[in-house]
């Protein structure tokens, strides 16, 4: 097996997790930056539409590193899918595929379910809920909580902060409720 | 104390500790390119480990796979050890500054906001980081999700004084 074939396989958690964890010291050492991604969504607000809101009155230009970081994530996604894509279909739990087939989801060719997330879906109630309303909850909730999976679950827990543990537990609780109790209704729309 | 005077919105930002600009040094803009490269590696890991996959997030919230728990758990362990080492050996930044950590102060926003984000995470299959990587992989409609997330952040800023914290 060549190096390229080897690296094109899906990476196991024990490789990916430590690499994500190493982002914490990397950002601290290269510029004293606390790892956190949802802040990037905040910095766009004062840059585009500050509207005299106190929460957006800060020098966003000083935080521009965060926007460079997320632009990097975008390009990373592009490189990975174009140069390092896994030729095999994704291995998904048979329990999940059985459940999803009940909602007519049968296409597992992409990392995202193409049948749910596509442009024409925006004209359906299901699509609006999943693409637009879901995104709104992510943006509103992360800022309300003061961070997301990176800022609270990874950076916050790495620095042993109990408020981040509370936040992380709430993220998981919200996710369990949605995936198991509410999403079935949305998917059957 | 210079930094305190410049940072006029200090009170606003105490509730939101991850948004503090820690470095007191000012650099030319191109110093930010290094963050682009860290993001690049991070984005590749996101895709290659399928962290950005909606299916993997559904498996996580249905307890059907260990993968995401392994990723987040091992990331936290590596992060913890790194932070411990930085503190123990007083490791400085590449510019020779002291590395600072900012305590997060508890407020009820972490509970309410956390639950709201959790609901959104399970619908979209993405936290804010993966949104950017998903767009990069060619799922262009996720641009709408991202814009909606920015709108959600804006609405939070607008309603902030009226919300319980």
mmCIF file of C-alpha atoms in Angstrom:
data_model
loop_
_atom_site.group_PDB
_atom_site.id
_atom_site.type_symbol
_atom_site.label_atom_id
_atom_site.label_comp_id
_atom_site.label_asym_id
_atom_site.label_seq_id
_atom_site.Cartn_x
_atom_site.Cartn_y
_atom_site.Cartn_z
ATOM 1 C CA UNK A 1 0.000 0.000 0.000
ATOM 2 C CA UNK A 2 1.418 3.369 -0.998
ATOM 3 C CA UNK A 3 1.562 6.298 1.408
ATOM 4 C CA UNK A 4 -1.182 8.067 -0.513
ATOM 5 C CA UNK A 5 -3.487 5.038 -0.370
ATOM 6 C CA UNK A 6 -2.749 4.697 3.328
ATOM 7 C CA UNK A 7 -3.520 8.329 4.136
ATOM 8 C CA UNK A 8 -6.698 8.276 2.030
ATOM 9 C CA UNK A 9 -8.340 5.786 4.377
ATOM 10 C CA UNK A 10 -10.597 7.254 7.072
ATOM 11 C CA UNK A 11 -8.440 8.321 10.017
ATOM 12 C CA UNK A 12 -9.187 6.548 13.295
ATOM 13 C CA UNK A 13 -10.170 8.489 16.413
ATOM 14 C CA UNK A 14 -6.844 7.831 18.139
ATOM 15 C CA UNK A 15 -5.055 9.751 15.373
ATOM 16 C CA UNK A 16 -7.629 12.504 14.820
ATOM 17 C CA UNK A 17 -8.425 13.199 18.481
ATOM 18 C CA UNK A 18 -4.819 13.870 19.571
ATOM 19 C CA UNK A 19 -4.313 16.038 16.455
ATOM 20 C CA UNK A 20 -7.354 18.113 17.441
ATOM 21 C CA UNK A 21 -6.034 18.258 21.014
ATOM 22 C CA UNK A 22 -2.632 19.484 19.810
ATOM 23 C CA UNK A 23 -4.350 22.519 18.303
ATOM 24 C CA UNK A 24 -4.641 23.842 21.877
ATOM 25 C CA UNK A 25 -0.891 24.139 22.601
ATOM 26 C CA UNK A 26 -0.141 25.073 18.974
ATOM 27 C CA UNK A 27 -2.374 28.154 19.094
ATOM 28 C CA UNK A 28 -1.079 29.104 22.536
ATOM 29 C CA UNK A 29 2.549 28.829 21.490
ATOM 30 C CA UNK A 30 2.293 30.543 18.120
ATOM 31 C CA UNK A 31 0.378 33.545 19.424
ATOM 32 C CA UNK A 32 -1.206 33.127 22.891
ATOM 33 C CA UNK A 33 -4.564 32.320 21.312
ATOM 34 C CA UNK A 34 -7.278 30.386 23.104
ATOM 35 C CA UNK A 35 -8.761 27.719 20.854
ATOM 36 C CA UNK A 36 -12.325 28.593 19.930
ATOM 37 C CA UNK A 37 -14.160 28.618 16.645
ATOM 38 C CA UNK A 38 -17.644 30.003 17.286
ATOM 39 C CA UNK A 39 -16.078 33.417 18.040
ATOM 40 C CA UNK A 40 -15.437 33.699 14.306
ATOM 41 C CA UNK A 41 -19.212 33.961 13.829
ATOM 42 C CA UNK A 42 -19.231 36.807 16.333
ATOM 43 C CA UNK A 43 -16.410 38.739 14.645
ATOM 44 C CA UNK A 44 -18.366 38.825 11.398
ATOM 45 C CA UNK A 45 -21.157 40.779 13.147
ATOM 46 C CA UNK A 46 -19.215 43.955 14.077
ATOM 47 C CA UNK A 47 -17.447 43.715 10.714
ATOM 48 C CA UNK A 48 -20.696 43.641 8.724
ATOM 49 C CA UNK A 49 -23.592 44.909 10.818
ATOM 50 C CA UNK A 50 -22.607 46.292 14.260
ATOM 51 C CA UNK A 51 -25.943 48.198 14.562
ATOM 52 C CA UNK A 52 -24.773 49.955 17.730
ATOM 53 C CA UNK A 53 -25.185 46.739 19.758
ATOM 54 C CA UNK A 54 -22.884 46.797 22.829
ATOM 55 C CA UNK A 55 -22.006 43.113 22.373
ATOM 56 C CA UNK A 56 -20.494 43.956 18.987
ATOM 57 C CA UNK A 57 -18.581 47.036 20.115
ATOM 58 C CA UNK A 58 -15.068 45.685 20.292
ATOM 59 C CA UNK A 59 -12.043 45.781 18.107
ATOM 60 C CA UNK A 60 -12.839 42.841 15.889
ATOM 61 C CA UNK A 61 -9.766 43.553 13.780
ATOM 62 C CA UNK A 62 -7.630 42.401 16.721
ATOM 63 C CA UNK A 63 -9.360 39.030 16.570
ATOM 64 C CA UNK A 64 -8.828 38.591 12.870
ATOM 65 C CA UNK A 65 -6.570 35.577 13.491
ATOM 66 C CA UNK A 66 -9.761 33.634 14.156
ATOM 67 C CA UNK A 67 -11.067 34.421 10.673
ATOM 68 C CA UNK A 68 -7.764 33.302 9.126
ATOM 69 C CA UNK A 69 -8.146 30.082 11.111
ATOM 70 C CA UNK A 70 -11.646 29.313 9.796
ATOM 71 C CA UNK A 71 -10.666 30.192 6.224
ATOM 72 C CA UNK A 72 -7.912 27.617 6.725
ATOM 73 C CA UNK A 73 -10.510 25.056 7.825
ATOM 74 C CA UNK A 74 -12.458 25.752 4.628
ATOM 75 C CA UNK A 75 -9.375 25.163 2.459
ATOM 76 C CA UNK A 76 -8.461 22.110 4.532
ATOM 77 C CA UNK A 77 -11.866 20.642 3.729
ATOM 78 C CA UNK A 78 -11.324 21.389 0.063
ATOM 79 C CA UNK A 79 -7.874 19.759 -0.007
ATOM 80 C CA UNK A 80 -9.003 16.686 1.913
ATOM 81 C CA UNK A 81 -11.947 15.970 -0.344
ATOM 82 C CA UNK A 82 -10.130 16.664 -3.623
ATOM 83 C CA UNK A 83 -6.711 15.153 -2.975
ATOM 84 C CA UNK A 84 -7.156 12.758 -0.075
ATOM 85 C CA UNK A 85 -10.696 11.458 -0.565
ATOM 86 C CA UNK A 86 -11.514 7.967 0.605
ATOM 87 C CA UNK A 87 -12.537 5.932 -2.471
ATOM 88 C CA UNK A 88 -14.627 3.524 -0.371
ATOM 89 C CA UNK A 89 -18.164 4.337 0.811
ATOM 90 C CA UNK A 90 -18.497 5.469 4.424
ATOM 91 C CA UNK A 91 -18.946 2.753 7.040
ATOM 92 C CA UNK A 92 -22.083 3.663 8.947
ATOM 93 C CA UNK A 93 -23.740 1.821 11.812
ATOM 94 C CA UNK A 94 -26.360 -0.564 10.423
ATOM 95 C CA UNK A 95 -28.771 0.586 13.134
ATOM 96 C CA UNK A 96 -28.535 4.133 11.787
ATOM 97 C CA UNK A 97 -28.894 3.120 8.132
ATOM 98 C CA UNK A 98 -31.944 1.016 9.023
ATOM 99 C CA UNK A 99 -33.526 3.975 10.798
ATOM 100 C CA UNK A 100 -32.671 6.477 8.063
ATOM 101 C CA UNK A 101 -33.966 4.236 5.278
ATOM 102 C CA UNK A 102 -37.366 4.589 6.974
ATOM 103 C CA UNK A 103 -37.182 8.280 6.104
ATOM 104 C CA UNK A 104 -36.109 7.559 2.557
ATOM 105 C CA UNK A 105 -32.436 8.375 3.122
ATOM 106 C CA UNK A 106 -30.484 5.890 1.056
ATOM 107 C CA UNK A 107 -27.598 7.932 -0.397
ATOM 108 C CA UNK A 108 -24.393 7.496 1.609
ATOM 109 C CA UNK A 109 -22.010 8.681 -1.083
ATOM 110 C CA UNK A 110 -21.073 11.896 0.709
ATOM 111 C CA UNK A 111 -20.098 12.878 4.243
ATOM 112 C CA UNK A 112 -23.348 14.826 4.316
ATOM 113 C CA UNK A 113 -26.667 13.259 3.309
ATOM 114 C CA UNK A 114 -27.178 14.818 -0.129
ATOM 115 C CA UNK A 115 -30.867 13.995 0.065
ATOM 116 C CA UNK A 116 -31.313 16.325 3.052
ATOM 117 C CA UNK A 117 -28.820 19.106 2.401
ATOM 118 C CA UNK A 118 -29.237 20.475 -1.112
ATOM 119 C CA UNK A 119 -30.367 23.767 -2.653
ATOM 120 C CA UNK A 120 -33.875 22.665 -3.780
ATOM 121 C CA UNK A 121 -34.499 21.432 -0.185
ATOM 122 C CA UNK A 122 -34.519 25.075 0.907
ATOM 123 C CA UNK A 123 -37.975 25.323 -0.609
ATOM 124 C CA UNK A 124 -39.343 22.596 1.682
ATOM 125 C CA UNK A 125 -40.339 22.847 5.350
ATOM 126 C CA UNK A 126 -37.914 20.049 6.252
ATOM 127 C CA UNK A 127 -35.069 21.756 4.422
ATOM 128 C CA UNK A 128 -35.809 25.124 6.015
ATOM 129 C CA UNK A 129 -35.857 23.563 9.470
ATOM 130 C CA UNK A 130 -32.647 21.614 8.980
ATOM 131 C CA UNK A 131 -30.562 24.084 6.982
ATOM 132 C CA UNK A 132 -31.807 27.487 8.137
ATOM 133 C CA UNK A 133 -33.322 26.952 11.593
ATOM 134 C CA UNK A 134 -30.624 24.432 12.573
ATOM 135 C CA UNK A 135 -27.913 26.925 11.663
ATOM 136 C CA UNK A 136 -29.665 29.649 13.618
ATOM 137 C CA UNK A 137 -29.729 27.448 16.741
ATOM 138 C CA UNK A 138 -26.011 26.718 16.351
ATOM 139 C CA UNK A 139 -25.115 30.410 16.108
ATOM 140 C CA UNK A 140 -27.498 31.629 18.794
ATOM 141 C CA UNK A 141 -26.741 28.769 21.197
ATOM 142 C CA UNK A 142 -22.953 28.852 20.948
ATOM 143 C CA UNK A 143 -22.818 32.588 21.601
ATOM 144 C CA UNK A 144 -25.340 32.323 24.452
ATOM 145 C CA UNK A 145 -23.193 29.549 25.943
ATOM 146 C CA UNK A 146 -20.010 31.547 25.290
ATOM 147 C CA UNK A 147 -18.401 28.858 23.170
ATOM 148 C CA UNK A 148 -18.844 25.682 21.188
ATOM 149 C CA UNK A 149 -17.272 22.249 21.126
ATOM 150 C CA UNK A 150 -13.817 23.765 20.619
ATOM 151 C CA UNK A 151 -14.010 26.627 23.123
ATOM 152 C CA UNK A 152 -15.840 24.781 25.887
ATOM 153 C CA UNK A 153 -15.472 21.024 25.369
ATOM 154 C CA UNK A 154 -11.829 21.051 24.263
ATOM 155 C CA UNK A 155 -10.194 24.317 25.428
ATOM 156 C CA UNK A 156 -12.400 24.689 28.525
ATOM 157 C CA UNK A 157 -12.002 21.103 29.717
ATOM 158 C CA UNK A 158 -8.267 21.143 28.921
ATOM 159 C CA UNK A 159 -7.896 24.040 31.345
ATOM 160 C CA UNK A 160 -10.126 22.274 33.911
ATOM 161 C CA UNK A 161 -12.898 24.842 33.979
ATOM 162 C CA UNK A 162 -16.106 23.540 35.495
ATOM 163 C CA UNK A 163 -18.410 26.013 33.663
ATOM 164 C CA UNK A 164 -17.156 24.408 30.446
ATOM 165 C CA UNK A 165 -18.067 20.977 31.793
ATOM 166 C CA UNK A 166 -21.599 22.253 32.484
ATOM 167 C CA UNK A 167 -21.767 23.683 28.960
ATOM 168 C CA UNK A 168 -20.459 20.444 27.400
ATOM 169 C CA UNK A 169 -23.040 18.353 29.268
ATOM 170 C CA UNK A 170 -25.765 20.714 28.047
ATOM 171 C CA UNK A 171 -24.507 20.432 24.434
ATOM 172 C CA UNK A 172 -24.764 16.648 24.707
ATOM 173 C CA UNK A 173 -28.160 16.727 26.416
ATOM 174 C CA UNK A 174 -29.578 19.048 23.738
ATOM 175 C CA UNK A 175 -28.144 16.782 21.048
ATOM 176 C CA UNK A 176 -29.603 13.610 22.577
ATOM 177 C CA UNK A 177 -33.041 15.208 22.854
ATOM 178 C CA UNK A 178 -32.963 16.455 19.273
ATOM 179 C CA UNK A 179 -31.557 13.312 17.642
ATOM 180 C CA UNK A 180 -33.795 10.854 19.481
ATOM 181 C CA UNK A 181 -36.992 12.741 20.246
ATOM 182 C CA UNK A 182 -37.442 15.656 17.821
ATOM 183 C CA UNK A 183 -35.461 14.829 14.672
ATOM 184 C CA UNK A 184 -37.640 11.785 13.817
ATOM 185 C CA UNK A 185 -40.582 14.184 13.392
ATOM 186 C CA UNK A 186 -38.550 16.593 11.258
ATOM 187 C CA UNK A 187 -37.207 13.768 9.075
ATOM 188 C CA UNK A 188 -40.677 12.372 8.453
ATOM 189 C CA UNK A 189 -41.970 15.739 7.178
ATOM 190 C CA UNK B 1 -2.914 48.091 32.809
ATOM 191 C CA UNK B 2 -2.660 49.524 29.333
ATOM 192 C CA UNK B 3 -4.590 46.597 27.936
ATOM 193 C CA UNK B 4 -7.464 47.199 30.330
ATOM 194 C CA UNK B 5 -7.820 50.807 29.231
ATOM 195 C CA UNK B 6 -7.833 49.876 25.584
ATOM 196 C CA UNK B 7 -10.308 47.094 26.116
ATOM 197 C CA UNK B 8 -13.340 49.260 26.784
ATOM 198 C CA UNK B 9 -15.775 46.398 26.515
ATOM 199 C CA UNK B 10 -14.046 44.339 29.176
ATOM 200 C CA UNK B 11 -17.251 43.846 31.155
ATOM 201 C CA UNK B 12 -19.144 42.685 28.115
ATOM 202 C CA UNK B 13 -16.444 40.200 27.335
ATOM 203 C CA UNK B 14 -16.023 38.640 30.750
ATOM 204 C CA UNK B 15 -19.078 36.506 30.026
ATOM 205 C CA UNK B 16 -17.511 35.372 26.855
ATOM 206 C CA UNK B 17 -13.994 34.404 27.756
ATOM 207 C CA UNK B 18 -13.008 32.647 24.559
ATOM 208 C CA UNK B 19 -13.120 35.896 22.645
ATOM 209 C CA UNK B 20 -10.303 37.607 24.510
ATOM 210 C CA UNK B 21 -7.322 38.628 22.463
ATOM 211 C CA UNK B 22 -4.501 37.472 24.677
ATOM 212 C CA UNK B 23 -1.461 38.748 22.873
ATOM 213 C CA UNK B 24 -0.409 42.247 23.880
ATOM 214 C CA UNK B 25 1.997 42.393 20.969
ATOM 215 C CA UNK B 26 0.963 43.851 17.661
ATOM 216 C CA UNK B 27 2.062 42.158 14.501
ATOM 217 C CA UNK B 28 1.779 42.847 10.828
ATOM 218 C CA UNK B 29 -1.266 41.217 9.249
ATOM 219 C CA UNK B 30 0.754 38.489 7.550
ATOM 220 C CA UNK B 31 1.574 36.961 10.918
ATOM 221 C CA UNK B 32 -1.999 35.699 10.776
ATOM 222 C CA UNK B 33 -1.099 33.406 7.878
ATOM 223 C CA UNK B 34 0.196 30.883 10.407
ATOM 224 C CA UNK B 35 -3.335 30.482 11.764
ATOM 225 C CA UNK B 36 -4.506 29.761 8.251
ATOM 226 C CA UNK B 37 -2.098 26.832 8.129
ATOM 227 C CA UNK B 38 -3.180 25.509 11.527
ATOM 228 C CA UNK B 39 -6.775 25.768 10.277
ATOM 229 C CA UNK B 40 -5.798 23.948 7.099
ATOM 230 C CA UNK B 41 -4.424 20.947 8.987
ATOM 231 C CA UNK B 42 -7.418 21.060 11.294
ATOM 232 C CA UNK B 43 -9.822 21.070 8.327
ATOM 233 C CA UNK B 44 -8.062 18.060 6.789
ATOM 234 C CA UNK B 45 -8.375 16.151 10.085
ATOM 235 C CA UNK B 46 -12.059 17.110 10.250
ATOM 236 C CA UNK B 47 -12.729 15.576 6.859
ATOM 237 C CA UNK B 48 -10.412 12.573 7.064
ATOM 238 C CA UNK B 49 -11.750 11.501 10.455
ATOM 239 C CA UNK B 50 -15.314 12.148 9.199
ATOM 240 C CA UNK B 51 -15.935 14.511 12.141
ATOM 241 C CA UNK B 52 -17.847 16.811 9.779
ATOM 242 C CA UNK B 53 -20.191 14.020 8.742
ATOM 243 C CA UNK B 54 -23.847 14.396 9.670
ATOM 244 C CA UNK B 55 -23.995 10.581 9.893
ATOM 245 C CA UNK B 56 -21.208 10.424 12.506
ATOM 246 C CA UNK B 57 -22.978 13.035 14.642
ATOM 247 C CA UNK B 58 -26.235 11.068 14.425
ATOM 248 C CA UNK B 59 -24.365 7.919 15.517
ATOM 249 C CA UNK B 60 -22.876 9.831 18.451
ATOM 250 C CA UNK B 61 -26.237 11.080 19.711
ATOM 251 C CA UNK B 62 -27.775 7.637 19.277
ATOM 252 C CA UNK B 63 -24.870 5.861 21.009
ATOM 253 C CA UNK B 64 -24.308 3.777 17.882
ATOM 254 C CA UNK B 65 -20.599 4.424 17.507
ATOM 255 C CA UNK B 66 -17.634 5.176 19.743
ATOM 256 C CA UNK B 67 -15.828 7.221 17.082
ATOM 257 C CA UNK B 68 -16.847 10.773 18.073
ATOM 258 C CA UNK B 69 -16.448 10.020 21.786
ATOM 259 C CA UNK B 70 -12.952 8.754 21.049
ATOM 260 C CA UNK B 71 -12.092 11.873 19.051
ATOM 261 C CA UNK B 72 -13.393 14.375 21.614
ATOM 262 C CA UNK B 73 -12.152 12.362 24.607
ATOM 263 C CA UNK B 74 -8.615 11.916 23.314
ATOM 264 C CA UNK B 75 -8.522 15.576 22.181
ATOM 265 C CA UNK B 76 -9.391 16.667 25.715
ATOM 266 C CA UNK B 77 -6.773 14.368 27.255
ATOM 267 C CA UNK B 78 -4.048 15.631 24.901
ATOM 268 C CA UNK B 79 -5.196 19.226 25.494
ATOM 269 C CA UNK B 80 -5.099 18.736 29.268
ATOM 270 C CA UNK B 81 -1.611 17.246 29.236
ATOM 271 C CA UNK B 82 -0.405 20.065 26.946
ATOM 272 C CA UNK B 83 -1.833 22.783 29.182
ATOM 273 C CA UNK B 84 -0.372 21.074 32.251
ATOM 274 C CA UNK B 85 3.065 20.958 30.595
ATOM 275 C CA UNK B 86 2.815 24.616 29.525
ATOM 276 C CA UNK B 87 2.006 25.622 33.105
ATOM 277 C CA UNK B 88 4.543 23.305 34.737
ATOM 278 C CA UNK B 89 7.484 24.432 32.586
ATOM 279 C CA UNK B 90 6.234 28.020 32.107
ATOM 280 C CA UNK B 91 6.524 27.566 28.348
ATOM 281 C CA UNK B 92 6.399 30.890 26.525
ATOM 282 C CA UNK B 93 5.017 31.791 23.113
ATOM 283 C CA UNK B 94 7.303 31.921 20.096
ATOM 284 C CA UNK B 95 7.462 35.696 20.677
ATOM 285 C CA UNK B 96 8.642 35.152 24.261
ATOM 286 C CA UNK B 97 5.377 36.180 25.921
ATOM 287 C CA UNK B 98 3.943 34.441 28.954
ATOM 288 C CA UNK B 99 1.063 32.145 27.983
ATOM 289 C CA UNK B 100 -2.118 33.249 29.701
ATOM 290 C CA UNK B 101 -5.242 31.326 30.604
ATOM 291 C CA UNK B 102 -8.555 33.002 31.256
ATOM 292 C CA UNK B 103 -11.004 31.508 33.713
ATOM 293 C CA UNK B 104 -14.509 31.087 32.372
ATOM 294 C CA UNK B 105 -17.098 32.482 34.748
ATOM 295 C CA UNK B 106 -20.248 30.463 35.187
ATOM 296 C CA UNK B 107 -23.557 31.939 34.101
ATOM 297 C CA UNK B 108 -26.866 30.335 33.210
ATOM 298 C CA UNK B 109 -26.195 31.137 29.558
ATOM 299 C CA UNK B 110 -23.925 28.093 29.505
ATOM 300 C CA UNK B 111 -26.959 25.962 30.364
ATOM 301 C CA UNK B 112 -29.614 27.622 28.165
ATOM 302 C CA UNK B 113 -27.249 28.357 25.304
ATOM 303 C CA UNK B 114 -25.640 24.945 25.631
ATOM 304 C CA UNK B 115 -28.993 23.189 25.278
ATOM 305 C CA UNK B 116 -29.943 25.364 22.286
ATOM 306 C CA UNK B 117 -26.619 24.682 20.579
ATOM 307 C CA UNK B 118 -27.026 20.947 21.269
ATOM 308 C CA UNK B 119 -30.394 20.962 19.501
ATOM 309 C CA UNK B 120 -28.844 22.721 16.502
ATOM 310 C CA UNK B 121 -25.795 20.449 16.494
ATOM 311 C CA UNK B 122 -27.953 17.334 16.130
ATOM 312 C CA UNK B 123 -30.045 18.876 13.318
ATOM 313 C CA UNK B 124 -27.222 20.268 11.198
ATOM 314 C CA UNK B 125 -24.663 17.625 12.164
ATOM 315 C CA UNK B 126 -22.162 20.421 12.601
ATOM 316 C CA UNK B 127 -20.685 22.657 15.238
ATOM 317 C CA UNK B 128 -19.283 25.944 13.924
ATOM 318 C CA UNK B 129 -15.874 24.539 12.852
ATOM 319 C CA UNK B 130 -17.200 21.731 10.662
ATOM 320 C CA UNK B 131 -19.544 24.178 8.886
ATOM 321 C CA UNK B 132 -16.523 25.774 7.212
ATOM 322 C CA UNK B 133 -15.034 22.391 6.292
ATOM 323 C CA UNK B 134 -18.380 21.128 4.932
ATOM 324 C CA UNK B 135 -18.542 24.099 2.574
ATOM 325 C CA UNK B 136 -14.963 23.358 1.533
ATOM 326 C CA UNK B 137 -15.910 19.783 0.631
ATOM 327 C CA UNK B 138 -18.420 21.148 -1.855
ATOM 328 C CA UNK B 139 -21.648 21.049 0.175
ATOM 329 C CA UNK B 140 -22.390 24.574 -1.020
ATOM 330 C CA UNK B 141 -25.858 24.806 0.534
ATOM 331 C CA UNK B 142 -24.156 24.837 3.953
ATOM 332 C CA UNK B 143 -23.300 28.473 3.143
ATOM 333 C CA UNK B 144 -26.941 29.108 4.068
ATOM 334 C CA UNK B 145 -26.470 27.272 7.391
ATOM 335 C CA UNK B 146 -23.361 29.355 8.078
ATOM 336 C CA UNK B 147 -25.117 32.642 7.272
ATOM 337 C CA UNK B 148 -27.990 31.540 9.461
ATOM 338 C CA UNK B 149 -25.553 30.775 12.297
ATOM 339 C CA UNK B 150 -24.081 34.274 11.912
ATOM 340 C CA UNK B 151 -27.618 35.660 12.000
ATOM 341 C CA UNK B 152 -28.249 33.629 15.176
ATOM 342 C CA UNK B 153 -25.134 35.127 16.744
ATOM 343 C CA UNK B 154 -26.296 38.617 15.758
ATOM 344 C CA UNK B 155 -29.770 38.063 17.193
ATOM 345 C CA UNK B 156 -28.182 36.853 20.433
ATOM 346 C CA UNK B 157 -26.146 40.072 20.586
ATOM 347 C CA UNK B 158 -29.308 42.084 19.932
ATOM 348 C CA UNK B 159 -31.368 40.323 22.620
ATOM 349 C CA UNK B 160 -28.527 39.817 25.089
ATOM 350 C CA UNK B 161 -29.670 42.308 27.744
ATOM 351 C CA UNK B 162 -33.134 40.738 27.851
ATOM 352 C CA UNK B 163 -31.993 37.112 28.120
ATOM 353 C CA UNK B 164 -31.436 35.339 31.456
ATOM 354 C CA UNK B 165 -27.762 34.703 32.221
#
